[in-house]
Amino acid sequence: MSGRDASSTVSGQQNQRISPIVEGQAQDAADSDARLVRLYYDNFHSAHPILVPAPLYEERKYPAYLHEVVTLIGGHFLSTGSLPDLTSVQLSGSGERTPCKVQALLLYSILSCARGECSQAHTSFSQAVDIALELGMYRQEFASTSSNAVEAESLRRTWWELFIVDVYMAALQKRVVLRCSGVPYDVALPCEESVYANYTNIPSPPTLAGFNKRIFADEETSYSSFSYRIEAVCILARVLVLNSLPETHRDHLQAVENALVSWTNHLPPNKVDIVDTYGSVDEILFQAHTTIHFAAMLLHLPRSSLRPVCPETECPICPVIPSRLSPSFTRHVHDIKATEASKQLSNLLSVRPSVQRYSPFVVFSLVLCGMVQLATSRIHSSECSDHHCNRIILVLGCLKTLKQKWPIANRAHYFLRSVAAETFTAWIESRYPQTSNAVPLASRNGPSNPPENNAWLSVVSSNDTSRPVETDVQGIFSPGLLSAYIDPTCSEPLLLGPMPDLDFT
């Protein structure tokens, strides 16, 4: 056997040994990728549903740079920590100017914002808008160029997600720039999330004009949650533009206030609650309701006497709140409206305790909600401090969970917790004085529970059905029991107290 033949034989034997190892590594990499894609769809897609439904992902064959963004986002939901970020290199290395590039840049900008990388977020988003406008994605006919109904729906969703993120990002800037609102867009509206997830029968999309005319129609028509989310974001954009003006005409202010109230009043019955009869949460509808309360706080705060302190950071966690004079209501009325919006937003959080699928943009609404409650607690009496403290604790709990995945939530949690500690620490200590000589009542000599304090037991066990239903609560419970376990409310004293005359001049 020649030396070359012997060498070839040895080489062939080595290849036979190495090949299964290489194949195994390739299979492990494929399995890892599939897991990251699954994490993306399980935890992130429902908040920003622009890509095709999960069962069609592999079949769609997205470009490598878009797949890289998907796996990077999925990596943030790994229990072992997120993956190293090489995505910006992938994105910059691709010179494509396609809808897929828009989707990749858009998703990457949302991720960068969630990570507190504001400069990267704005750069990526600006590039996404550049390409989208260049392609004409704002035109209704653009999506119809695809013969695939699912792909066409994905394109419509991509434009509207650009539109929405444009407004969210503008809320954090001192100078309001809304590029997506500055073009004559007429893209049709997305379908319902359950229909899109099923993907077998995507209906003909309704038009934006039809949606805006629905209020005057003879019969009520229900549109998708995405449609109401778009309308809510449009109202938020109006608030941002109004707040950027040095002076506001009372009719302009009233028009936006009317839009906020009308949005809620014209919701169909199946869109009033964010959960269905089976307990499932509509993520997109949750965002729509959150946006409305966020917009209401931003409208009324500048014109109120509430002055929440927002941090000056390189990456803002709280929207810009300029001080403005109100051309119509007094500041007292704006106090009430801003506080009520904060209250309604915190109520949404209690309806949806799991925060795993929250959009990162919800963080900014949560911070403002907590800051309004803090500011309100400072001008209210100490009797309702429990009420405000409980709502802030609820917000802090949501941020505490979110900060495990998103650095921006970590910053928000740290700031809100620090400010809340300054406000409530002394109040809490005053409720629980530390006295060394204090002796628990149960350990003192004598009857531990006087007969008069057991009156409520006889009421509960009594079979006397003639007792009125409207029994005085104070007569049922022992003295001090209500004050110890039932928090005082603050809405009644605030609303029923003396209110200054309204100034409509």
Coordinates of C-alpha atoms in Angstrom, one line a residue, residues 459 466-477:
V459 CA -74.6 38.4 65.3
S466 CA -85.6 39.4 61.0
R467 CA -82.5 41.5 61.4
P468 CA -82.3 44.1 58.6
V469 CA -79.8 43.4 55.8
E470 CA -78.6 47.0 56.2
T471 CA -77.1 46.2 59.6
D472 CA -74.8 48.9 60.8
V473 CA -71.3 47.6 60.0
Q474 CA -69.8 49.5 63.0
G475 CA -72.3 47.6 65.2
I476 CA -71.2 44.2 63.9
F477 CA -67.4 44.6 64.3

